[in-house]
PDB file of N, CA, C and O in Angstrom:
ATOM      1  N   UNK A   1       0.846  -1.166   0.000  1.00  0.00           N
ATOM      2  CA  UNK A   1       0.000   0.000   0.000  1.00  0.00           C
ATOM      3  C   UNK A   1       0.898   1.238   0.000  1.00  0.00           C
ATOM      4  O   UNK A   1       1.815   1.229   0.821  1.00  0.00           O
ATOM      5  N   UNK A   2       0.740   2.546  -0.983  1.00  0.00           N
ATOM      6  CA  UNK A   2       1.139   3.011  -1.442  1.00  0.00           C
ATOM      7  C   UNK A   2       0.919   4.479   0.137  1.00  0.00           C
ATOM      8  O   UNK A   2      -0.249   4.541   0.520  1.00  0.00           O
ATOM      9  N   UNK A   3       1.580   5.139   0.639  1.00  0.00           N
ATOM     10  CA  UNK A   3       1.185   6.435   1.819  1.00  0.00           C
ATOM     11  C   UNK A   3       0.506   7.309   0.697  1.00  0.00           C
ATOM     12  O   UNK A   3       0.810   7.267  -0.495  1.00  0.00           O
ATOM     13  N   UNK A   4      -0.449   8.097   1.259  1.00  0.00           N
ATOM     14  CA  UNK A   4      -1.364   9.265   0.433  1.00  0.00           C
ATOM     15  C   UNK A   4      -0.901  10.696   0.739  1.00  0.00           C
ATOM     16  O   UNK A   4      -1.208  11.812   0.320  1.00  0.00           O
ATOM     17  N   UNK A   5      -0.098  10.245   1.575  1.00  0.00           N
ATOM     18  CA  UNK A   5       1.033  11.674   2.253  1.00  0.00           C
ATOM     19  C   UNK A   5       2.321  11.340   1.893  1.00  0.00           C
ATOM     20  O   UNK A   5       2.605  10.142   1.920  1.00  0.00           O
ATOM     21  N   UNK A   6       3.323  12.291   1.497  1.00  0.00           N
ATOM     22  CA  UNK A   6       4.585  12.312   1.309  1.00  0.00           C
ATOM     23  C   UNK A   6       5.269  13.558   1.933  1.00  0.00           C
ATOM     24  O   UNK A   6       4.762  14.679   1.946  1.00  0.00           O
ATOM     25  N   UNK A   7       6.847  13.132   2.602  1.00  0.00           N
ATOM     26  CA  UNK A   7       7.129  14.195   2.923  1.00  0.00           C
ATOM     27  C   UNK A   7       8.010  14.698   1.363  1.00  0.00           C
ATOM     28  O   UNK A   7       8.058  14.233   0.225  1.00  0.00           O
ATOM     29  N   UNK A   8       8.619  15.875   2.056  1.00  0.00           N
ATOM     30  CA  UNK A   8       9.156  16.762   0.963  1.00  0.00           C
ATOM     31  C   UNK A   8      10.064  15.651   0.101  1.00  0.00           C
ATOM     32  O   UNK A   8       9.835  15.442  -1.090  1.00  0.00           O
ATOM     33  N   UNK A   9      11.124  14.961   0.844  1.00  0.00           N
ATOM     34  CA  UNK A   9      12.144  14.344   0.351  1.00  0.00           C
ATOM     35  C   UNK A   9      11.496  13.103  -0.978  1.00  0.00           C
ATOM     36  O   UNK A   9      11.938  12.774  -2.079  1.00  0.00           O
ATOM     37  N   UNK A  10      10.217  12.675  -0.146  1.00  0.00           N
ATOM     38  CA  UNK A  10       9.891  11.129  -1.129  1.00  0.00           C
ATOM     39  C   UNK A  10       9.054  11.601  -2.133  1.00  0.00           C
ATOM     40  O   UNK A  10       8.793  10.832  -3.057  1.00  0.00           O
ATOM     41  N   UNK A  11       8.389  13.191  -2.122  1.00  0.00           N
ATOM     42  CA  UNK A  11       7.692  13.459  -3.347  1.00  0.00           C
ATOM     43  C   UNK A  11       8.607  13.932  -3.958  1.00  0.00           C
ATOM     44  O   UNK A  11       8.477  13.710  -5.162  1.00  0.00           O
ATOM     45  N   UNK A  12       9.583  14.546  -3.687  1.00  0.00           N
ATOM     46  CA  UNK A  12      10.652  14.595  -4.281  1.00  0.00           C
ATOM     47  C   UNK A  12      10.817  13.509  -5.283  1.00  0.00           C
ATOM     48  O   UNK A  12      10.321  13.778  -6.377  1.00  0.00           O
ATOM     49  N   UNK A  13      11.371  12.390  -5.183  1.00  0.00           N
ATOM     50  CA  UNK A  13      11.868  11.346  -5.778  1.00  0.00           C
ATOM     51  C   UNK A  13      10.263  11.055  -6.307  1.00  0.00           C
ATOM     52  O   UNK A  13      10.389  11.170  -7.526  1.00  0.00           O
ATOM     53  N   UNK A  14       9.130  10.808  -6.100  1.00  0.00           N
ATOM     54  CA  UNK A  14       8.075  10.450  -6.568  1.00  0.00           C
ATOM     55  C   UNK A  14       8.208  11.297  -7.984  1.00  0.00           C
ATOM     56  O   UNK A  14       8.235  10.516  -8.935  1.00  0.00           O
ATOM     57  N   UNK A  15       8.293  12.592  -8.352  1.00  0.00           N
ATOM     58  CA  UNK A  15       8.046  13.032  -9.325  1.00  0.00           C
ATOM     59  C   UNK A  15       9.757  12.938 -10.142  1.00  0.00           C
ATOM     60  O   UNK A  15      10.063  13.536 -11.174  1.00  0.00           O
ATOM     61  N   UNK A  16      10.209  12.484  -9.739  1.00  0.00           N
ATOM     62  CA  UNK A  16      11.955  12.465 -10.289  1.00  0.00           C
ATOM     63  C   UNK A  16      12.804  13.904 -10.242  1.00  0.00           C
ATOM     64  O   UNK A  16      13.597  14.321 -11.086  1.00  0.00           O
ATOM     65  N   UNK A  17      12.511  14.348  -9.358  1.00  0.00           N
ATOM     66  CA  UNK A  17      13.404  15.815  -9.111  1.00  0.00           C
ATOM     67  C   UNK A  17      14.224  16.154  -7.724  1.00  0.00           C
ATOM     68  O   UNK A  17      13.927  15.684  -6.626  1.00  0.00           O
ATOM     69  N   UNK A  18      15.001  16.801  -7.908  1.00  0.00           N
ATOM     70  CA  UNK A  18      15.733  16.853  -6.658  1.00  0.00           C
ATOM     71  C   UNK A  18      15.098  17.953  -5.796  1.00  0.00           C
ATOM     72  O   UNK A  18      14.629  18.878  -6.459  1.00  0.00           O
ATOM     73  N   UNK A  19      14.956  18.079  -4.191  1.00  0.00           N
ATOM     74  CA  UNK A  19      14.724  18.529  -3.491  1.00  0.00           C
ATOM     75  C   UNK A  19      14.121  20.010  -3.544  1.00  0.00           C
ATOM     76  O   UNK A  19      13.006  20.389  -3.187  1.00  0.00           O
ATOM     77  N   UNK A  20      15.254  20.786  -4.132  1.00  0.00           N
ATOM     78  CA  UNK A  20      15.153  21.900  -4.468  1.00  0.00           C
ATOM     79  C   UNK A  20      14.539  22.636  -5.523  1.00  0.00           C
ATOM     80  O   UNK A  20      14.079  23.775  -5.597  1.00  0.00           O
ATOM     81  N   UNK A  21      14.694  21.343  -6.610  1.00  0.00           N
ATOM     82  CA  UNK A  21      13.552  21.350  -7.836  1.00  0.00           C
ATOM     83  C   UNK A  21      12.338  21.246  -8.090  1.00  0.00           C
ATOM     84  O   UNK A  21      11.632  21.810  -8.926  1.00  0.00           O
ATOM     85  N   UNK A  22      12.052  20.226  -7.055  1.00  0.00           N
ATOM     86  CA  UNK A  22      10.444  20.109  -6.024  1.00  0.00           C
ATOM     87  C   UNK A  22       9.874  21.350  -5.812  1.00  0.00           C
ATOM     88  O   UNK A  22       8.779  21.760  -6.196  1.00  0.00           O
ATOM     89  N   UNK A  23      10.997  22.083  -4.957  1.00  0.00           N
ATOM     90  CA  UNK A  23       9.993  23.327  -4.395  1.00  0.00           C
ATOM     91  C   UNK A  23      10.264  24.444  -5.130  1.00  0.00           C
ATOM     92  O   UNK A  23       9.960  25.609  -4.871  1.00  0.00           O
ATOM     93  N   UNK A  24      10.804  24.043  -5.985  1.00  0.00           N
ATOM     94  CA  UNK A  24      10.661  25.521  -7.281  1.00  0.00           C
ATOM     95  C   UNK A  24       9.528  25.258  -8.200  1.00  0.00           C
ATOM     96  O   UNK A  24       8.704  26.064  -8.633  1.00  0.00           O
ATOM     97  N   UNK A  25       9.649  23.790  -8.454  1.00  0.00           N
ATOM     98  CA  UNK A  25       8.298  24.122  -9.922  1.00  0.00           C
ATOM     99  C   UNK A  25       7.391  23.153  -9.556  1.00  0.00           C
ATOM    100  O   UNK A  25       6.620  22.756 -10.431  1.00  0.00           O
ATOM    101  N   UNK A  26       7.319  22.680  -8.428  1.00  0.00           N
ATOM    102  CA  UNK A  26       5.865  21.736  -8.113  1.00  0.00           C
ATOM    103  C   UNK A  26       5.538  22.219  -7.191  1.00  0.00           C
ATOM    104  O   UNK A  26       4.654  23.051  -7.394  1.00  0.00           O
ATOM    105  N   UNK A  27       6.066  22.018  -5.383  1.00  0.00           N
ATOM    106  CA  UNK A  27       5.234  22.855  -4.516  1.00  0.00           C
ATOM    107  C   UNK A  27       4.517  23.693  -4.564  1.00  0.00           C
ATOM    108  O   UNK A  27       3.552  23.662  -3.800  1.00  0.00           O
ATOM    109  N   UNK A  28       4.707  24.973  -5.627  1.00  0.00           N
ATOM    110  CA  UNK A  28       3.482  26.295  -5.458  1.00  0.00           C
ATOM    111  C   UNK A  28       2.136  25.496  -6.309  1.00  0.00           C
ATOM    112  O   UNK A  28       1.031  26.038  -6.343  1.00  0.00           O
ATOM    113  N   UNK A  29       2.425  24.014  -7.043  1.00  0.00           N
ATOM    114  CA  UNK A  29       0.937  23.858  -7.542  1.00  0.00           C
ATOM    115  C   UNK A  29       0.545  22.917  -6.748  1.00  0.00           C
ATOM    116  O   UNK A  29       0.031  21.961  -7.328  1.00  0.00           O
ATOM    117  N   UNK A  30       0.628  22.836  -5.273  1.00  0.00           N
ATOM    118  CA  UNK A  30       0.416  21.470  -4.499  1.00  0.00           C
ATOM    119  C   UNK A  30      -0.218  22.094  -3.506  1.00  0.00           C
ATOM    120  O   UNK A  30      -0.038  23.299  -3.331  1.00  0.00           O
ATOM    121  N   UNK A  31      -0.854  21.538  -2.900  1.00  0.00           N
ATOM    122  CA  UNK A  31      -1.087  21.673  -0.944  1.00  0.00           C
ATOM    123  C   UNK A  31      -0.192  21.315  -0.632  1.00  0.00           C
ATOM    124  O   UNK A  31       0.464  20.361  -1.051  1.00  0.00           O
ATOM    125  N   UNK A  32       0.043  22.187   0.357  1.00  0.00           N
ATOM    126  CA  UNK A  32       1.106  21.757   1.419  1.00  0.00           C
ATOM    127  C   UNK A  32       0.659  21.397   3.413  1.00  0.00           C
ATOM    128  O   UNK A  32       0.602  22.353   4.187  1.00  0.00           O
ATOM    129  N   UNK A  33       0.473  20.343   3.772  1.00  0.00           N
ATOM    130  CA  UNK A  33      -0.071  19.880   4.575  1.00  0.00           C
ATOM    131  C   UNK A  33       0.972  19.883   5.806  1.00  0.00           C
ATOM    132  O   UNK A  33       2.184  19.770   5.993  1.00  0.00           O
ATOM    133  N   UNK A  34      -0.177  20.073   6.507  1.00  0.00           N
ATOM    134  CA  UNK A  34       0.897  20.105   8.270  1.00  0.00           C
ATOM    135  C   UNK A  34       0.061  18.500   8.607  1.00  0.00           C
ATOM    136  O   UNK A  34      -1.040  18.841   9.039  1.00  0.00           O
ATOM    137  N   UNK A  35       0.107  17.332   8.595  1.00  0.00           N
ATOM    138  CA  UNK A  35      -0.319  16.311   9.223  1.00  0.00           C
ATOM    139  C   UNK A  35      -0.088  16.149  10.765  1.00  0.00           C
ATOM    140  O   UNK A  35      -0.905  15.441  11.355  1.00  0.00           O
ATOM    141  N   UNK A  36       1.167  16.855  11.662  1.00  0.00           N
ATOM    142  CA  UNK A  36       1.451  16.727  13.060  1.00  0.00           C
ATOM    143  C   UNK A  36       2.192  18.033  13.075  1.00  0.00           C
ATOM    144  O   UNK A  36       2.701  18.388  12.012  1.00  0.00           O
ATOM    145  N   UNK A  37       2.303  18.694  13.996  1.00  0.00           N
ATOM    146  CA  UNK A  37       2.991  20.016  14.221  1.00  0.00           C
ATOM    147  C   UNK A  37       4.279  19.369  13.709  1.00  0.00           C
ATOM    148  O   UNK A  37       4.493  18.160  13.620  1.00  0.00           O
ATOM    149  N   UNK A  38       5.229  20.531  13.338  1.00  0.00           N
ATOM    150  CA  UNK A  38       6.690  20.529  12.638  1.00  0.00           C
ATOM    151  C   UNK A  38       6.906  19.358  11.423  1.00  0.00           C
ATOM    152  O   UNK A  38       7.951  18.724  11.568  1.00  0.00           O
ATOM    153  N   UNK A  39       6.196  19.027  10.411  1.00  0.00           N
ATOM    154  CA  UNK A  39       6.103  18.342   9.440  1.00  0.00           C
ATOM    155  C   UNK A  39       5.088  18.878   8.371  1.00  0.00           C
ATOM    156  O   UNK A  39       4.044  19.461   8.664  1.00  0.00           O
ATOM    157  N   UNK A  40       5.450  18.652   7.292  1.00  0.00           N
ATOM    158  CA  UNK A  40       5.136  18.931   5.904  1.00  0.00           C
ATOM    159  C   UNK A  40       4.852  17.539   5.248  1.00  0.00           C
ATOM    160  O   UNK A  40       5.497  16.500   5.107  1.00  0.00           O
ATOM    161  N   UNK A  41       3.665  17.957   4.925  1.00  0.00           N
ATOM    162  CA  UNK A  41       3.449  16.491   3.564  1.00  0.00           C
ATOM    163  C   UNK A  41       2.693  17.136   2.319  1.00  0.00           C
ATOM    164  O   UNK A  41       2.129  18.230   2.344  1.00  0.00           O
ATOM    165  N   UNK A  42       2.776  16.275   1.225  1.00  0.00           N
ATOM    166  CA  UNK A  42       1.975  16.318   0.262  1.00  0.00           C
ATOM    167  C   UNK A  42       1.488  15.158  -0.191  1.00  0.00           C
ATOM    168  O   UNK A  42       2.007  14.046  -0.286  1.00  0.00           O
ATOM    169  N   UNK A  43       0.114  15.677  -0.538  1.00  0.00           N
ATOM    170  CA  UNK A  43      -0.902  14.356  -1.230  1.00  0.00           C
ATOM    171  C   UNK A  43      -0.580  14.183  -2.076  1.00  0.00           C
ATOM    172  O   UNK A  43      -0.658  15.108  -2.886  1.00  0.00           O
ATOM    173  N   UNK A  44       0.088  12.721  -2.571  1.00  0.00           N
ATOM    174  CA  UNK A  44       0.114  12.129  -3.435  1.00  0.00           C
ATOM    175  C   UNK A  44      -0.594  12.213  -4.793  1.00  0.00           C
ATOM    176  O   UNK A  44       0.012  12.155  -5.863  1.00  0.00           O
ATOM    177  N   UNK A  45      -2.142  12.377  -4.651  1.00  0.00           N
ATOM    178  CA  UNK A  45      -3.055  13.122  -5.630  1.00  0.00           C
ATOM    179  C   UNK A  45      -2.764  13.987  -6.391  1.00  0.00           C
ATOM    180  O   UNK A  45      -2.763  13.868  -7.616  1.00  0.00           O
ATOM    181  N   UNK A  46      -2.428  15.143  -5.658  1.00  0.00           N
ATOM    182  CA  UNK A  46      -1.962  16.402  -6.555  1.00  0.00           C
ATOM    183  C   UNK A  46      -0.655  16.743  -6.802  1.00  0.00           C
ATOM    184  O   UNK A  46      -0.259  17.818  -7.254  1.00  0.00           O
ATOM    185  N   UNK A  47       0.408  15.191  -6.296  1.00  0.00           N
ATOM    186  CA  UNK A  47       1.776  15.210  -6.985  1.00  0.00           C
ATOM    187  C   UNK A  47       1.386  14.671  -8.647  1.00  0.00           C
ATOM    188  O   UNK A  47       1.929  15.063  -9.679  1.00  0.00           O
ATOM    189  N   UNK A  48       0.096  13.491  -8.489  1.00  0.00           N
ATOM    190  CA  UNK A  48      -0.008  12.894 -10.238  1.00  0.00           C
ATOM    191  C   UNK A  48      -0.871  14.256 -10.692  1.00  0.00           C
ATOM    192  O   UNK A  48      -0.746  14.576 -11.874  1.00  0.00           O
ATOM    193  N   UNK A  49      -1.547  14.904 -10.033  1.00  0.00           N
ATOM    194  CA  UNK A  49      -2.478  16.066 -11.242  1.00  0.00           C
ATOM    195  C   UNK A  49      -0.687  16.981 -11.575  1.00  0.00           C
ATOM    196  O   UNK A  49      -0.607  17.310 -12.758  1.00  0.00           O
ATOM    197  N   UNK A  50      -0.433  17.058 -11.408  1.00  0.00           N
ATOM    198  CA  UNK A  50       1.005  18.259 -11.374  1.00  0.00           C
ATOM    199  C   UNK A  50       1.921  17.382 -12.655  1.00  0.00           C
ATOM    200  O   UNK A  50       2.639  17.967 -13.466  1.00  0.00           O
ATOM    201  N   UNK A  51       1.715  15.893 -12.623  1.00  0.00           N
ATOM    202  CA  UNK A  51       2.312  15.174 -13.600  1.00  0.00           C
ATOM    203  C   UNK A  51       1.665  15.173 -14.653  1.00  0.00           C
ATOM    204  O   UNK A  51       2.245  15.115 -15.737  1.00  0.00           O
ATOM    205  N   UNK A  52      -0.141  15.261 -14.515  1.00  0.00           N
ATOM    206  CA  UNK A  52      -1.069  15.187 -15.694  1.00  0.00           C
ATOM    207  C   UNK A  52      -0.891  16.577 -16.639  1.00  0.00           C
ATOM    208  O   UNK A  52      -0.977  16.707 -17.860  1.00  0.00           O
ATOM    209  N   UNK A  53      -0.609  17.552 -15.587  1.00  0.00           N
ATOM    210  CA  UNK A  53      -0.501  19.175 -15.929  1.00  0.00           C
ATOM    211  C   UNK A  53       0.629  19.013 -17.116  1.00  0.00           C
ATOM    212  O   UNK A  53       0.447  19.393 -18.273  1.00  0.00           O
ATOM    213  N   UNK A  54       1.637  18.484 -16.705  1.00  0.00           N
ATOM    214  CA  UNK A  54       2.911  18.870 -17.309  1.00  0.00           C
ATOM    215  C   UNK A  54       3.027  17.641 -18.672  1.00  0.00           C
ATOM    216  O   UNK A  54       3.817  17.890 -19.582  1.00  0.00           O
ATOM    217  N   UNK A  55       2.193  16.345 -18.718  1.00  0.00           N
ATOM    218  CA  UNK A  55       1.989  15.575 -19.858  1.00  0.00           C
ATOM    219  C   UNK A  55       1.224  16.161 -20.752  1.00  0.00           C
ATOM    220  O   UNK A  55       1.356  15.914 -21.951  1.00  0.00           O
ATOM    221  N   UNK A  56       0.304  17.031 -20.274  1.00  0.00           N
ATOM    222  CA  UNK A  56      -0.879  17.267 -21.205  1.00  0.00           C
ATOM    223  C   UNK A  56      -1.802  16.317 -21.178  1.00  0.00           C
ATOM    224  O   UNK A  56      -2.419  16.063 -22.212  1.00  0.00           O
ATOM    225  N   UNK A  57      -2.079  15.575 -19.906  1.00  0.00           N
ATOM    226  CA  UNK A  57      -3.621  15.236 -19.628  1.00  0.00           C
ATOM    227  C   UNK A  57      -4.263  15.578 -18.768  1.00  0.00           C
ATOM    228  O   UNK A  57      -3.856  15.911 -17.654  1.00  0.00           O
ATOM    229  N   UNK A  58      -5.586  15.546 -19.221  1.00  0.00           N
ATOM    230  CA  UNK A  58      -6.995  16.439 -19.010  1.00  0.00           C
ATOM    231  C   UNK A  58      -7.369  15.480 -17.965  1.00  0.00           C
ATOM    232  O   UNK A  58      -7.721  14.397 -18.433  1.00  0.00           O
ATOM    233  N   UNK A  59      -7.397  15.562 -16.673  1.00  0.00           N
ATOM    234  CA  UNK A  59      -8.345  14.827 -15.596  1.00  0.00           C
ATOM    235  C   UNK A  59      -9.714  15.285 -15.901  1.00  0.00           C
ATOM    236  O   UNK A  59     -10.119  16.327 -16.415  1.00  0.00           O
ATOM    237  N   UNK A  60     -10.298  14.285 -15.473  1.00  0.00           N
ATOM    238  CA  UNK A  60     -11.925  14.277 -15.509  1.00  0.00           C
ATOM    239  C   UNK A  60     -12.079  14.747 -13.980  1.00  0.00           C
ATOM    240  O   UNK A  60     -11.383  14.302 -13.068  1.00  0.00           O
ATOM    241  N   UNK A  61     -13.118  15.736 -13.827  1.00  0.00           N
ATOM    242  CA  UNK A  61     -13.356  16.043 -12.833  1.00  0.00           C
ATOM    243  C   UNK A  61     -15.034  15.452 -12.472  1.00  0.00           C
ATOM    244  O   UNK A  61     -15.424  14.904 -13.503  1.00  0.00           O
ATOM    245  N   UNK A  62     -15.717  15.409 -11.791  1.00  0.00           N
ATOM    246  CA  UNK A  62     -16.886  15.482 -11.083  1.00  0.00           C
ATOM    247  C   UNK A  62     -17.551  16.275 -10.351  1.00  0.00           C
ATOM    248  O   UNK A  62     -18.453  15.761  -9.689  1.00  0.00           O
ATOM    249  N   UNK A  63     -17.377  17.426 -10.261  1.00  0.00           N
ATOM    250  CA  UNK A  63     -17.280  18.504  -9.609  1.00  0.00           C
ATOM    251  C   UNK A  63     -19.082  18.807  -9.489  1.00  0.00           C
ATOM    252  O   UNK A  63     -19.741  18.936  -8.457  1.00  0.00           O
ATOM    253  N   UNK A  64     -19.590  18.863 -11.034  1.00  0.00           N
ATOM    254  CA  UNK A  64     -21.424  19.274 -11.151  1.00  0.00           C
ATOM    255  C   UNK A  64     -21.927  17.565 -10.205  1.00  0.00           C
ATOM    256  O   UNK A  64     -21.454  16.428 -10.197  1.00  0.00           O
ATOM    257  N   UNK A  65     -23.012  18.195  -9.577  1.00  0.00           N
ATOM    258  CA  UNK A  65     -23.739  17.791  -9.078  1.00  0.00           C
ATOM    259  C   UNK A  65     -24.806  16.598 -10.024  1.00  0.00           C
ATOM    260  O   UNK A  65     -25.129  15.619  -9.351  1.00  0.00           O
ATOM    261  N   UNK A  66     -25.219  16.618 -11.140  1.00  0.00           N
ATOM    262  CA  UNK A  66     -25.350  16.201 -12.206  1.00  0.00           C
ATOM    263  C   UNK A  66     -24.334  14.978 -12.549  1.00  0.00           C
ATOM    264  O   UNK A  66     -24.929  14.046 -13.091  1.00  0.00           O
ATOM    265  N   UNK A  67     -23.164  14.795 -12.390  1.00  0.00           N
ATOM    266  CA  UNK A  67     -22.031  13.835 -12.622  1.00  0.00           C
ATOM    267  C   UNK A  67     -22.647  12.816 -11.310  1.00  0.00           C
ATOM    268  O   UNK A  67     -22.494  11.627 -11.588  1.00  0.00           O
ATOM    269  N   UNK A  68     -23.071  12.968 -10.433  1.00  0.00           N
ATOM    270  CA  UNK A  68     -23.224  12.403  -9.400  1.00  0.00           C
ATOM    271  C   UNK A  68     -24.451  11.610  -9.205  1.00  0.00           C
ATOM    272  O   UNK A  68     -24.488  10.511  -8.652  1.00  0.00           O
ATOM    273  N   UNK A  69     -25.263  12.130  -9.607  1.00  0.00           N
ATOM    274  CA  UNK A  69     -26.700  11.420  -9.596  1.00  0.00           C
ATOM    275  C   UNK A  69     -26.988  10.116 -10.716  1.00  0.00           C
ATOM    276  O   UNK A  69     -26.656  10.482 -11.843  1.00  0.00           O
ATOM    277  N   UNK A  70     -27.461   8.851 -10.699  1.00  0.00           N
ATOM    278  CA  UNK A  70     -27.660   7.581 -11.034  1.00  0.00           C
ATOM    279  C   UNK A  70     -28.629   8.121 -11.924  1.00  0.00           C
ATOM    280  O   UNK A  70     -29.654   8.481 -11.344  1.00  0.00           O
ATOM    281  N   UNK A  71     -28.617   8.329 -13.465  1.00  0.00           N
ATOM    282  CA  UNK A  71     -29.139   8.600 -14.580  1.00  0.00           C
ATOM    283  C   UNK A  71     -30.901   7.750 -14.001  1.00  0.00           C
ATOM    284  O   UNK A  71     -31.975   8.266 -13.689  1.00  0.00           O
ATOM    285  N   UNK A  72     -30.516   6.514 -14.071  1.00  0.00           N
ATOM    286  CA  UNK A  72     -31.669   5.477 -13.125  1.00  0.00           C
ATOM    287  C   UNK A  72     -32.563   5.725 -12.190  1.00  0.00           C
ATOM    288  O   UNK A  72     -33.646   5.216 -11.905  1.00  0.00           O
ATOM    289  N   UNK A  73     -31.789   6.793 -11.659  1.00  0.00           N
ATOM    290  CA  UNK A  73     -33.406   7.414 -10.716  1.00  0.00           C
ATOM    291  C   UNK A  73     -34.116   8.517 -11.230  1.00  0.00           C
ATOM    292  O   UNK A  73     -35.125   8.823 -10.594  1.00  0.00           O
ATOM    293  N   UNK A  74     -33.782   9.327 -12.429  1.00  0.00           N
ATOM    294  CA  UNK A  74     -34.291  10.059 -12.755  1.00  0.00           C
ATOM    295  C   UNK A  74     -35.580   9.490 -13.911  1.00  0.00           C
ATOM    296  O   UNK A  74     -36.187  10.343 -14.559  1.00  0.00           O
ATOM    297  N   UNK A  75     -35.875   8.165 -14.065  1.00  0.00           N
ATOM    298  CA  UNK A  75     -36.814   7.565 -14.663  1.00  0.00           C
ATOM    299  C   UNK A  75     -37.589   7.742 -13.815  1.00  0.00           C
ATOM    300  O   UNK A  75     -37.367   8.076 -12.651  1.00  0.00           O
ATOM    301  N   UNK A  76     -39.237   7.392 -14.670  1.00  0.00           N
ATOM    302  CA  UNK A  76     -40.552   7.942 -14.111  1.00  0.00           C
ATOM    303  C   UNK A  76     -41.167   6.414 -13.224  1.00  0.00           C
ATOM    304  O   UNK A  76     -42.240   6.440 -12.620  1.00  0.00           O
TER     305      UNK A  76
END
Protein backbone atom coordinates (compact mmCIF):
# COMPACT_ATOMS: atom_id res chain seq x y z
CA UNK A 1 0.00 0.00 0.00
CA UNK A 2 1.14 3.01 -1.44
CA UNK A 3 1.19 6.43 1.82
CA UNK A 4 -1.36 9.26 0.43
CA UNK A 5 1.03 11.67 2.25
CA UNK A 6 4.59 12.31 1.31
CA UNK A 7 7.13 14.19 2.92
CA UNK A 8 9.16 16.76 0.96
CA UNK A 9 12.14 14.34 0.35
CA UNK A 10 9.89 11.13 -1.13
CA UNK A 11 7.69 13.46 -3.35
CA UNK A 12 10.65 14.60 -4.28
CA UNK A 13 11.87 11.35 -5.78
CA UNK A 14 8.08 10.45 -6.57
CA UNK A 15 8.05 13.03 -9.33
CA UNK A 16 11.95 12.46 -10.29
CA UNK A 17 13.40 15.81 -9.11
CA UNK A 18 15.73 16.85 -6.66
CA UNK A 19 14.72 18.53 -3.49
CA UNK A 20 15.15 21.90 -4.47
CA UNK A 21 13.55 21.35 -7.84
CA UNK A 22 10.44 20.11 -6.02
CA UNK A 23 9.99 23.33 -4.39
CA UNK A 24 10.66 25.52 -7.28
CA UNK A 25 8.30 24.12 -9.92
CA UNK A 26 5.87 21.74 -8.11
CA UNK A 27 5.23 22.85 -4.52
CA UNK A 28 3.48 26.29 -5.46
CA UNK A 29 0.94 23.86 -7.54
CA UNK A 30 0.42 21.47 -4.50
CA UNK A 31 -1.09 21.67 -0.94
CA UNK A 32 1.11 21.76 1.42
CA UNK A 33 -0.07 19.88 4.58
CA UNK A 34 0.90 20.11 8.27
CA UNK A 35 -0.32 16.31 9.22
CA UNK A 36 1.45 16.73 13.06
CA UNK A 37 2.99 20.02 14.22
CA UNK A 38 6.69 20.53 12.64
CA UNK A 39 6.10 18.34 9.44
CA UNK A 40 5.14 18.93 5.90
CA UNK A 41 3.45 16.49 3.56
CA UNK A 42 1.98 16.32 0.26
CA UNK A 43 -0.90 14.36 -1.23
CA UNK A 44 0.11 12.13 -3.44
CA UNK A 45 -3.05 13.12 -5.63
CA UNK A 46 -1.96 16.40 -6.55
CA UNK A 47 1.78 15.21 -6.98
CA UNK A 48 -0.01 12.89 -10.24
CA UNK A 49 -2.48 16.07 -11.24
CA UNK A 50 1.00 18.26 -11.37
CA UNK A 51 2.31 15.17 -13.60
CA UNK A 52 -1.07 15.19 -15.69
CA UNK A 53 -0.50 19.17 -15.93
CA UNK A 54 2.91 18.87 -17.31
CA UNK A 55 1.99 15.58 -19.86
CA UNK A 56 -0.88 17.27 -21.20
CA UNK A 57 -3.62 15.24 -19.63
CA UNK A 58 -7.00 16.44 -19.01
CA UNK A 59 -8.34 14.83 -15.60
CA UNK A 60 -11.92 14.28 -15.51
CA UNK A 61 -13.36 16.04 -12.83
CA UNK A 62 -16.89 15.48 -11.08
CA UNK A 63 -17.28 18.50 -9.61
CA UNK A 64 -21.42 19.27 -11.15
CA UNK A 65 -23.74 17.79 -9.08
CA UNK A 66 -25.35 16.20 -12.21
CA UNK A 67 -22.03 13.83 -12.62
CA UNK A 68 -23.22 12.40 -9.40
CA UNK A 69 -26.70 11.42 -9.60
CA UNK A 70 -27.66 7.58 -11.03
CA UNK A 71 -29.14 8.60 -14.58
CA UNK A 72 -31.67 5.48 -13.12
CA UNK A 73 -33.41 7.41 -10.72
CA UNK A 74 -34.29 10.06 -12.76
CA UNK A 75 -36.81 7.57 -14.66
CA UNK A 76 -40.55 7.94 -14.11
Amino acid sequence: MSPRLLRTEDAARYVGLSVSSFRNEVAPWCRKLHPVAGRVAWLRDDLDAWIDRLAGIERATETRIEARINPLDALP
